[in-house]
Amino acid sequence: MKKVFSLLVTVVITSISYSQNPFIKHKYTADPSARVFNGRLYVYTSHDRDDATYFDMLDWACFSTDNMKDWKDHGAIFSLKDISWAEKWAWAPDAVKRNNKYYLYYPVERKKIGVAVANKPEGPFKDIIGKPLVDGIAEPFAGAEPIDPAILIDDDGQAYMYFGCREARVVKLKENMVELDGSLQEVIILDKQGKRLLWKEKSEKEPNLQINHGGDGVYGEGPWMFKRNGLYYYVYSNGWSKDATMIYATSQNPMGPFVYQGKVMKPVSSGTSHGSIVTYKNQWYVFYHTQDLSGNGFKRSICVDKLFFNKNGDIIPVAPTKEGVKKVD
Ligand code: FUB
């Protein structure tokens, strides 16, 4: 009987059919990084705690689908318990496939980025190098908060890792995906007149400075990179004001400089904006998170909407919907 009950619980927990945003409702999730592996769409997320009073997450989650409606919860695919060199703050991950292995990149302690490997997209993942790939304590140029890794493997096979909070960084990865290839570089973002857009902290003279960061192209955090028709789209959050959201800049070069283009979407309820853009079954999607379900910025929920481009390749800013994405036929 115990066995039957546990089987029922497993089935209820692992197969979810939500067609409305947020599309995962049985646990809090954030920072969705969507990837297509072997014809299936996987979303790697932070896992906000039910009793969270801060971003004190303990493990990472993963969900997958083949129709954008029925989601499988793969549970905790990796956890702080699996890392010998970090104790706290399991933040925004990303995952990629190379040589039939899956690599999970994860920030911890607001200071370090690690990499774990698995034979399947849903893990189980193992910390592969036993130390940080980027260590913000040993390497000050990593910036004050080296977090939020996002990976691009370009058509020529070169891999890049974008990361950072307020200070945007990029570094090449070696073919083995677990070693840096060269030094960390700044990601430069320009406006259309060629002026550099740089984060400025509040100061006594300008105490409300961050309020402006909802409307301009300044880099906050949460980078994401994709390539479409030969153009590199560098997507990121422009801060934490009420007008802040996911925005983007483009370049012909994956290392930049990038030129700020505009918003990916209108602002949502959460103070943080972090998501990803992916194409699946001939449709582009934007994944993001909100706090609509909990009303609490530390208990977020992942959402998805369709994304469209105009003829010039500009992103048509999304107005987030409650309906979310209906099943793809
Ligand atoms: O989820 C924790 C942090 O909040 C992420 O690393 C940031 O991008 C923001 O979403």
mmCIF file of C-alpha atoms and ligand atoms in Angstrom:
data_model
loop_
_atom_site.group_PDB
_atom_site.id
_atom_site.type_symbol
_atom_site.label_atom_id
_atom_site.label_comp_id
_atom_site.label_asym_id
_atom_site.label_seq_id
_atom_site.Cartn_x
_atom_site.Cartn_y
_atom_site.Cartn_z
ATOM 1 C CA MET A 1 0.000 0.000 0.000
ATOM 2 C CA LYS A 2 2.848 2.331 0.973
ATOM 3 C CA LYS A 3 4.462 1.566 -2.383
ATOM 4 C CA VAL A 4 1.213 2.344 -4.315
ATOM 5 C CA PHE A 5 0.822 5.646 -2.437
ATOM 6 C CA SER A 6 4.398 6.642 -3.141
ATOM 7 C CA LEU A 7 3.931 5.766 -6.833
ATOM 8 C CA LEU A 8 0.797 7.949 -6.952
ATOM 9 C CA VAL A 9 2.610 10.851 -5.303
ATOM 10 C CA THR A 10 5.469 10.512 -7.793
ATOM 11 C CA VAL A 11 3.093 10.580 -10.745
ATOM 12 C CA VAL A 12 1.218 13.613 -9.381
ATOM 13 C CA ILE A 13 4.434 15.461 -8.671
ATOM 14 C CA THR A 14 6.307 14.714 -11.858
ATOM 15 C CA SER A 15 3.631 15.231 -14.543
ATOM 16 C CA ILE A 16 1.989 18.606 -14.599
ATOM 17 C CA SER A 17 -0.355 20.096 -17.141
ATOM 18 C CA TYR A 18 -0.453 23.854 -16.780
ATOM 19 C CA SER A 19 -1.352 25.933 -19.784
ATOM 20 C CA GLN A 20 -1.557 29.238 -17.937
ATOM 21 C CA ASN A 21 1.155 31.483 -16.575
ATOM 22 C CA PRO A 22 2.890 30.806 -14.332
ATOM 23 C CA PHE A 23 3.173 27.374 -15.872
ATOM 24 C CA ILE A 24 4.826 25.814 -12.826
ATOM 25 C CA LYS A 25 2.682 26.313 -9.762
ATOM 26 C CA HIS A 26 3.474 23.501 -7.329
ATOM 27 C CA LYS A 27 6.825 25.006 -6.284
ATOM 28 C CA TYR A 28 8.544 28.370 -6.629
ATOM 29 C CA THR A 29 10.981 28.674 -9.493
ATOM 30 C CA ALA A 30 12.952 31.532 -11.087
ATOM 31 C CA ASP A 31 15.602 32.500 -13.657
ATOM 32 C CA PRO A 32 14.413 30.081 -16.359
ATOM 33 C CA SER A 33 17.050 28.986 -18.836
ATOM 34 C CA ALA A 34 15.349 27.148 -21.707
ATOM 35 C CA ARG A 35 17.241 24.715 -23.926
ATOM 36 C CA VAL A 36 16.252 22.188 -26.563
ATOM 37 C CA PHE A 37 17.960 18.826 -26.248
ATOM 38 C CA ASN A 38 17.089 15.802 -28.395
ATOM 39 C CA GLY A 39 13.785 17.320 -29.578
ATOM 40 C CA ARG A 40 12.568 18.104 -26.054
ATOM 41 C CA LEU A 41 12.485 21.501 -24.360
ATOM 42 C CA TYR A 42 14.168 21.687 -20.924
ATOM 43 C CA VAL A 43 13.948 24.602 -18.520
ATOM 44 C CA TYR A 44 16.651 24.895 -15.855
ATOM 45 C CA THR A 45 15.692 27.107 -12.944
ATOM 46 C CA SER A 46 16.562 28.446 -9.539
ATOM 47 C CA HIS A 47 14.326 26.923 -6.873
ATOM 48 C CA ASP A 48 12.966 29.551 -4.481
ATOM 49 C CA ARG A 49 12.162 28.175 -1.036
ATOM 50 C CA ASP A 50 8.587 28.012 0.283
ATOM 51 C CA ASP A 51 9.714 29.907 3.410
ATOM 52 C CA ALA A 52 12.152 32.243 1.654
ATOM 53 C CA THR A 53 13.000 35.628 3.155
ATOM 54 C CA TYR A 54 16.011 36.031 0.865
ATOM 55 C CA PHE A 55 17.444 34.312 -2.238
ATOM 56 C CA ASP A 56 18.739 31.530 0.002
ATOM 57 C CA MET A 57 18.072 28.690 -2.398
ATOM 58 C CA LEU A 58 19.524 25.230 -1.820
ATOM 59 C CA ASP A 59 19.185 23.386 -5.102
ATOM 60 C CA TRP A 60 18.429 23.676 -8.819
ATOM 61 C CA ALA A 61 15.322 22.460 -10.660
ATOM 62 C CA CYS A 62 14.562 21.278 -14.181
ATOM 63 C CA PHE A 63 11.326 20.810 -16.101
ATOM 64 C CA SER A 64 10.751 19.472 -19.585
ATOM 65 C CA THR A 65 8.032 19.251 -22.193
ATOM 66 C CA ASP A 66 7.411 18.246 -25.786
ATOM 67 C CA ASN A 67 4.186 20.203 -26.283
ATOM 68 C CA MET A 68 4.534 23.393 -24.144
ATOM 69 C CA LYS A 69 1.654 22.243 -21.973
ATOM 70 C CA ASP A 70 2.490 19.005 -20.200
ATOM 71 C CA TRP A 71 5.561 19.547 -18.036
ATOM 72 C CA LYS A 72 7.652 16.928 -16.328
ATOM 73 C CA ASP A 73 9.296 17.938 -13.068
ATOM 74 C CA HIS A 74 12.738 16.340 -12.842
ATOM 75 C CA GLY A 75 13.137 17.334 -9.178
ATOM 76 C CA ALA A 76 16.389 18.625 -7.689
ATOM 77 C CA ILE A 77 18.951 17.972 -10.420
ATOM 78 C CA PHE A 78 21.861 19.411 -8.426
ATOM 79 C CA SER A 79 22.229 20.805 -4.950
ATOM 80 C CA LEU A 80 24.590 22.720 -2.661
ATOM 81 C CA LYS A 81 25.104 19.378 -0.919
ATOM 82 C CA ASP A 82 26.854 18.150 -4.087
ATOM 83 C CA ILE A 83 29.475 20.948 -3.975
ATOM 84 C CA SER A 84 32.433 20.744 -1.598
ATOM 85 C CA TRP A 85 33.489 24.401 -1.986
ATOM 86 C CA ALA A 86 30.193 26.321 -1.574
ATOM 87 C CA GLU A 87 27.671 26.588 1.205
ATOM 88 C CA LYS A 88 24.947 28.972 0.157
ATOM 89 C CA TRP A 89 22.831 30.681 -2.493
ATOM 90 C CA ALA A 90 22.125 28.377 -5.387
ATOM 91 C CA TRP A 91 21.286 30.980 -8.031
ATOM 92 C CA ALA A 92 20.446 31.237 -11.721
ATOM 93 C CA PRO A 93 21.797 28.283 -13.771
ATOM 94 C CA ASP A 94 22.263 27.474 -17.432
ATOM 95 C CA ALA A 95 22.911 24.159 -19.197
ATOM 96 C CA VAL A 96 24.337 23.129 -22.561
ATOM 97 C CA LYS A 97 25.089 19.916 -24.400
ATOM 98 C CA ARG A 98 28.458 19.066 -25.905
ATOM 99 C CA ASN A 99 29.954 15.729 -26.945
ATOM 100 C CA ASN A 100 26.877 13.925 -25.614
ATOM 101 C CA LYS A 101 27.402 15.347 -22.134
ATOM 102 C CA TYR A 102 25.332 18.012 -20.380
ATOM 103 C CA TYR A 103 27.055 20.832 -18.534
ATOM 104 C CA LEU A 104 25.297 22.821 -15.836
ATOM 105 C CA TYR A 105 26.768 26.232 -14.988
ATOM 106 C CA TYR A 106 25.711 27.652 -11.645
ATOM 107 C CA PRO A 107 26.529 30.664 -9.452
ATOM 108 C CA VAL A 108 26.919 30.348 -5.685
ATOM 109 C CA GLU A 109 27.566 32.717 -2.798
ATOM 110 C CA ARG A 110 27.232 35.740 -5.112
ATOM 111 C CA LYS A 111 30.940 35.294 -5.846
ATOM 112 C CA LYS A 112 31.645 32.082 -7.756
ATOM 113 C CA ILE A 113 30.536 30.121 -10.780
ATOM 114 C CA GLY A 114 30.882 26.349 -10.996
ATOM 115 C CA VAL A 115 30.225 23.671 -13.595
ATOM 116 C CA ALA A 116 28.707 20.210 -13.181
ATOM 117 C CA VAL A 117 28.317 17.421 -15.722
ATOM 118 C CA ALA A 118 25.748 14.708 -16.441
ATOM 119 C CA ASN A 119 25.007 12.056 -19.029
ATOM 120 C CA LYS A 120 21.346 13.101 -19.301
ATOM 121 C CA PRO A 121 19.764 16.566 -19.545
ATOM 122 C CA GLU A 122 17.936 15.997 -16.258
ATOM 123 C CA GLY A 123 21.054 14.873 -14.422
ATOM 124 C CA PRO A 124 22.062 13.730 -11.936
ATOM 125 C CA PHE A 125 24.822 16.344 -12.220
ATOM 126 C CA LYS A 126 28.239 16.025 -10.594
ATOM 127 C CA ASP A 127 30.613 18.856 -9.746
ATOM 128 C CA ILE A 128 33.358 18.112 -12.219
ATOM 129 C CA ILE A 129 36.377 20.248 -11.314
ATOM 130 C CA GLY A 130 35.926 20.452 -7.546
ATOM 131 C CA LYS A 131 36.545 24.218 -7.512
ATOM 132 C CA PRO A 132 35.036 27.336 -9.074
ATOM 133 C CA LEU A 133 35.397 27.957 -12.788
ATOM 134 C CA VAL A 134 35.232 31.680 -12.027
ATOM 135 C CA ASP A 135 36.220 32.798 -8.547
ATOM 136 C CA GLY A 136 35.364 36.402 -7.835
ATOM 137 C CA ILE A 137 37.482 36.400 -4.675
ATOM 138 C CA ALA A 138 40.675 35.338 -6.446
ATOM 139 C CA GLU A 139 39.919 37.341 -9.615
ATOM 140 C CA PRO A 140 38.714 40.902 -8.866
ATOM 141 C CA PHE A 141 38.137 41.597 -12.579
ATOM 142 C CA ALA A 142 35.243 39.083 -12.399
ATOM 143 C CA GLY A 143 33.352 42.012 -10.846
ATOM 144 C CA ALA A 144 31.777 42.444 -7.442
ATOM 145 C CA GLU A 145 29.117 39.818 -8.166
ATOM 146 C CA PRO A 146 30.057 37.208 -10.757
ATOM 147 C CA ILE A 147 26.676 35.452 -11.035
ATOM 148 C CA ASP A 148 24.158 34.364 -13.690
ATOM 149 C CA PRO A 149 26.221 32.327 -16.187
ATOM 150 C CA ALA A 150 24.765 31.942 -19.691
ATOM 151 C CA ILE A 151 26.454 29.923 -22.408
ATOM 152 C CA LEU A 152 26.630 30.266 -26.176
ATOM 153 C CA ILE A 153 28.212 27.573 -28.337
ATOM 154 C CA ASP A 154 28.688 29.340 -31.634
ATOM 155 C CA ASP A 155 28.387 27.728 -35.072
ATOM 156 C CA ASP A 156 32.189 27.411 -35.288
ATOM 157 C CA GLY A 157 32.210 25.442 -32.004
ATOM 158 C CA GLN A 158 33.646 28.249 -29.831
ATOM 159 C CA ALA A 159 31.877 28.417 -26.473
ATOM 160 C CA TYR A 160 31.367 31.649 -24.533
ATOM 161 C CA MET A 161 30.200 32.228 -20.983
ATOM 162 C CA TYR A 162 28.459 35.529 -20.189
ATOM 163 C CA PHE A 163 27.928 36.496 -16.546
ATOM 164 C CA GLY A 164 27.900 39.295 -14.002
ATOM 165 C CA CYS A 165 25.793 41.633 -11.948
ATOM 166 C CA ARG A 166 26.134 45.345 -12.806
ATOM 167 C CA GLU A 167 29.535 44.503 -14.344
ATOM 168 C CA ALA A 168 28.942 42.455 -17.516
ATOM 169 C CA ARG A 169 31.635 39.910 -18.350
ATOM 170 C CA VAL A 170 32.309 37.299 -21.036
ATOM 171 C CA VAL A 171 34.968 34.618 -21.305
ATOM 172 C CA LYS A 172 35.685 31.907 -23.874
ATOM 173 C CA LEU A 173 35.513 28.283 -22.749
ATOM 174 C CA LYS A 174 37.758 25.507 -23.988
ATOM 175 C CA GLU A 175 36.278 22.643 -26.002
ATOM 176 C CA ASN A 176 36.115 20.551 -22.794
ATOM 177 C CA MET A 177 33.667 23.143 -21.391
ATOM 178 C CA VAL A 178 35.269 23.061 -17.945
ATOM 179 C CA GLU A 179 38.228 25.392 -18.458
ATOM 180 C CA LEU A 180 38.412 29.058 -19.364
ATOM 181 C CA ASP A 181 40.073 29.834 -22.672
ATOM 182 C CA GLY A 182 41.789 33.179 -22.161
ATOM 183 C CA SER A 183 41.019 36.070 -19.882
ATOM 184 C CA LEU A 184 37.741 37.604 -18.734
ATOM 185 C CA GLN A 185 36.526 40.497 -20.896
ATOM 186 C CA GLU A 186 34.106 43.339 -20.284
ATOM 187 C CA VAL A 187 30.898 43.242 -22.305
ATOM 188 C CA ILE A 188 30.588 46.715 -23.778
ATOM 189 C CA ILE A 189 27.099 48.082 -24.463
ATOM 190 C CA LEU A 190 26.685 51.262 -26.509
ATOM 191 C CA ASP A 191 23.683 53.359 -27.347
ATOM 192 C CA LYS A 192 22.863 53.961 -31.023
ATOM 193 C CA GLN A 193 25.036 57.106 -30.998
ATOM 194 C CA GLY A 194 28.030 55.056 -29.833
ATOM 195 C CA LYS A 195 28.016 56.272 -26.209
ATOM 196 C CA ARG A 196 28.946 53.666 -23.627
ATOM 197 C CA LEU A 197 26.103 52.670 -21.277
ATOM 198 C CA LEU A 198 27.468 52.014 -17.801
ATOM 199 C CA TRP A 199 25.900 51.153 -14.495
ATOM 200 C CA LYS A 200 26.063 53.961 -11.943
ATOM 201 C CA GLU A 201 25.332 53.395 -8.272
ATOM 202 C CA LYS A 202 23.082 55.718 -6.321
ATOM 203 C CA SER A 203 24.989 58.589 -4.819
ATOM 204 C CA GLU A 204 24.094 61.271 -2.328
ATOM 205 C CA LYS A 205 23.846 63.749 -5.180
ATOM 206 C CA GLU A 206 21.636 61.448 -7.225
ATOM 207 C CA PRO A 207 19.827 59.230 -4.703
ATOM 208 C CA ASN A 208 17.208 58.117 -7.225
ATOM 209 C CA LEU A 209 19.578 57.216 -10.006
ATOM 210 C CA GLN A 210 18.563 53.555 -10.208
ATOM 211 C CA ILE A 211 14.998 54.618 -10.933
ATOM 212 C CA ASN A 212 16.227 55.570 -14.390
ATOM 213 C CA HIS A 213 17.485 52.114 -15.046
ATOM 214 C CA GLY A 214 14.088 50.855 -16.087
ATOM 215 C CA GLY A 215 14.139 52.900 -19.248
ATOM 216 C CA ASP A 216 17.636 52.692 -20.649
ATOM 217 C CA GLY A 217 20.070 50.084 -21.865
ATOM 218 C CA VAL A 218 22.216 49.813 -18.753
ATOM 219 C CA TYR A 219 23.296 46.294 -17.775
ATOM 220 C CA GLY A 220 21.942 44.951 -14.490
ATOM 221 C CA GLU A 221 22.197 41.153 -14.462
ATOM 222 C CA GLY A 222 20.746 37.947 -15.945
ATOM 223 C CA PRO A 223 22.487 37.755 -19.354
ATOM 224 C CA TRP A 224 21.278 35.461 -22.127
ATOM 225 C CA MET A 225 22.744 35.084 -25.597
ATOM 226 C CA PHE A 226 21.243 33.727 -28.784
ATOM 227 C CA LYS A 227 22.032 34.023 -32.479
ATOM 228 C CA ARG A 228 19.428 34.632 -35.174
ATOM 229 C CA ASN A 229 20.200 35.178 -38.860
ATOM 230 C CA GLY A 230 23.862 35.748 -38.029
ATOM 231 C CA LEU A 231 23.128 38.453 -35.439
ATOM 232 C CA TYR A 232 24.039 38.018 -31.750
ATOM 233 C CA TYR A 233 21.292 39.050 -29.320
ATOM 234 C CA TYR A 234 22.576 39.879 -25.844
ATOM 235 C CA VAL A 235 19.544 39.846 -23.541
ATOM 236 C CA TYR A 236 19.768 41.112 -19.956
ATOM 237 C CA SER A 237 17.944 42.836 -17.112
ATOM 238 C CA ASN A 238 18.386 46.592 -16.747
ATOM 239 C CA GLY A 239 18.067 46.719 -12.989
ATOM 240 C CA TRP A 240 15.554 46.528 -10.201
ATOM 241 C CA SER A 241 13.384 49.608 -10.485
ATOM 242 C CA LYS A 242 9.653 49.187 -11.031
ATOM 243 C CA ASP A 243 10.198 49.860 -14.729
ATOM 244 C CA ALA A 244 13.071 47.412 -15.050
ATOM 245 C CA THR A 245 12.680 44.447 -17.344
ATOM 246 C CA MET A 246 14.457 42.225 -19.863
ATOM 247 C CA ILE A 247 16.062 44.282 -22.630
ATOM 248 C CA TYR A 248 18.539 43.514 -25.413
ATOM 249 C CA ALA A 249 21.490 44.725 -27.437
ATOM 250 C CA THR A 250 22.887 43.247 -30.658
ATOM 251 C CA SER A 251 26.232 42.764 -32.359
ATOM 252 C CA GLN A 252 27.863 41.013 -35.300
ATOM 253 C CA ASN A 253 30.437 39.684 -32.823
ATOM 254 C CA PRO A 254 29.716 37.423 -29.816
ATOM 255 C CA MET A 255 32.250 39.388 -27.715
ATOM 256 C CA GLY A 256 30.594 42.705 -28.607
ATOM 257 C CA PRO A 257 30.504 45.639 -28.474
ATOM 258 C CA PHE A 258 26.697 45.442 -28.450
ATOM 259 C CA VAL A 259 24.299 48.208 -29.410
ATOM 260 C CA TYR A 260 21.252 48.651 -27.207
ATOM 261 C CA GLN A 261 18.026 48.048 -29.142
ATOM 262 C CA GLY A 262 15.101 48.073 -26.705
ATOM 263 C CA LYS A 263 12.841 46.020 -24.504
ATOM 264 C CA VAL A 264 12.228 42.287 -24.806
ATOM 265 C CA MET A 265 9.121 42.605 -22.692
ATOM 266 C CA LYS A 266 7.113 44.936 -20.535
ATOM 267 C CA PRO A 267 7.972 44.962 -16.801
ATOM 268 C CA VAL A 268 6.431 42.202 -14.683
ATOM 269 C CA SER A 269 5.554 41.985 -10.981
ATOM 270 C CA SER A 270 8.895 40.716 -9.665
ATOM 271 C CA GLY A 271 11.713 43.084 -8.723
ATOM 272 C CA THR A 272 14.155 40.827 -10.562
ATOM 273 C CA SER A 273 13.960 40.205 -14.306
ATOM 274 C CA HIS A 274 15.749 37.149 -15.584
ATOM 275 C CA GLY A 275 14.875 34.818 -18.416
ATOM 276 C CA SER A 276 15.807 33.242 -21.713
ATOM 277 C CA ILE A 277 14.815 33.099 -25.354
ATOM 278 C CA VAL A 278 14.647 29.917 -27.402
ATOM 279 C CA THR A 279 13.141 28.557 -30.576
ATOM 280 C CA TYR A 280 11.209 25.282 -30.376
ATOM 281 C CA LYS A 281 9.142 23.619 -33.100
ATOM 282 C CA ASN A 282 9.432 26.733 -35.308
ATOM 283 C CA GLN A 283 8.209 29.160 -32.678
ATOM 284 C CA TRP A 284 10.253 31.617 -30.606
ATOM 285 C CA TYR A 285 9.522 31.832 -26.875
ATOM 286 C CA VAL A 286 10.558 34.083 -24.032
ATOM 287 C CA PHE A 287 10.794 32.529 -20.577
ATOM 288 C CA TYR A 288 10.770 34.798 -17.523
ATOM 289 C CA HIS A 289 9.564 34.879 -13.937
ATOM 290 C CA THR A 290 7.015 36.884 -11.960
ATOM 291 C CA GLN A 291 5.835 37.063 -8.371
ATOM 292 C CA ASP A 292 2.156 36.984 -9.342
ATOM 293 C CA LEU A 293 1.517 33.720 -7.501
ATOM 294 C CA SER A 294 3.057 34.604 -4.121
ATOM 295 C CA GLY A 295 3.186 38.408 -4.091
ATOM 296 C CA ASN A 296 6.717 37.950 -2.712
ATOM 297 C CA GLY A 297 9.902 38.728 -4.674
ATOM 298 C CA PHE A 298 11.755 35.820 -3.069
ATOM 299 C CA LYS A 299 9.076 33.327 -4.163
ATOM 300 C CA ARG A 300 8.929 33.587 -7.900
ATOM 301 C CA SER A 301 7.289 31.494 -10.614
ATOM 302 C CA ILE A 302 8.338 30.803 -14.179
ATOM 303 C CA CYS A 303 6.243 31.883 -17.150
ATOM 304 C CA VAL A 304 6.458 31.679 -20.926
ATOM 305 C CA ASP A 305 5.030 33.642 -23.848
ATOM 306 C CA LYS A 306 5.501 33.532 -27.586
ATOM 307 C CA LEU A 307 8.045 35.985 -28.992
ATOM 308 C CA PHE A 308 8.013 37.623 -32.424
ATOM 309 C CA PHE A 309 10.506 39.622 -34.486
ATOM 310 C CA ASN A 310 9.790 42.274 -37.069
ATOM 311 C CA LYS A 311 11.222 42.152 -40.600
ATOM 312 C CA ASN A 312 14.395 43.986 -39.496
ATOM 313 C CA GLY A 313 15.075 41.393 -36.803
ATOM 314 C CA ASP A 314 13.949 43.641 -33.927
ATOM 315 C CA ILE A 315 12.206 41.930 -31.046
ATOM 316 C CA ILE A 316 8.563 42.973 -30.724
ATOM 317 C CA PRO A 317 8.257 43.604 -26.974
ATOM 318 C CA VAL A 318 6.045 41.036 -25.278
ATOM 319 C CA ALA A 319 3.151 42.003 -23.055
ATOM 320 C CA PRO A 320 3.154 39.125 -20.564
ATOM 321 C CA THR A 321 -0.098 37.146 -20.593
ATOM 322 C CA LYS A 322 -1.965 35.055 -18.053
ATOM 323 C CA GLU A 323 -2.892 32.663 -20.828
ATOM 324 C CA GLY A 324 0.711 31.689 -21.440
ATOM 325 C CA VAL A 325 1.354 29.361 -24.297
ATOM 326 C CA LYS A 326 -1.232 26.942 -25.517
ATOM 327 C CA LYS A 327 -0.244 23.496 -26.611
ATOM 328 C CA VAL A 328 1.920 23.401 -29.740
ATOM 329 C CA ASP A 329 0.505 20.932 -32.280
HETATM 330 O O1 FUB B 1 17.625 34.132 -8.332
HETATM 331 C C1 FUB B 1 18.646 34.845 -7.668
HETATM 332 C C2 FUB B 1 19.057 36.036 -8.435
HETATM 333 O O2 FUB B 1 17.934 36.894 -8.648
HETATM 334 C C3 FUB B 1 19.554 35.742 -9.831
HETATM 335 O O3 FUB B 1 20.856 35.250 -9.859
HETATM 336 C C4 FUB B 1 19.348 37.048 -10.466
HETATM 337 O O4 FUB B 1 19.447 37.048 -11.852
HETATM 338 C C5 FUB B 1 17.985 37.435 -9.956
HETATM 339 O O5 FUB B 1 16.961 36.857 -10.716
#
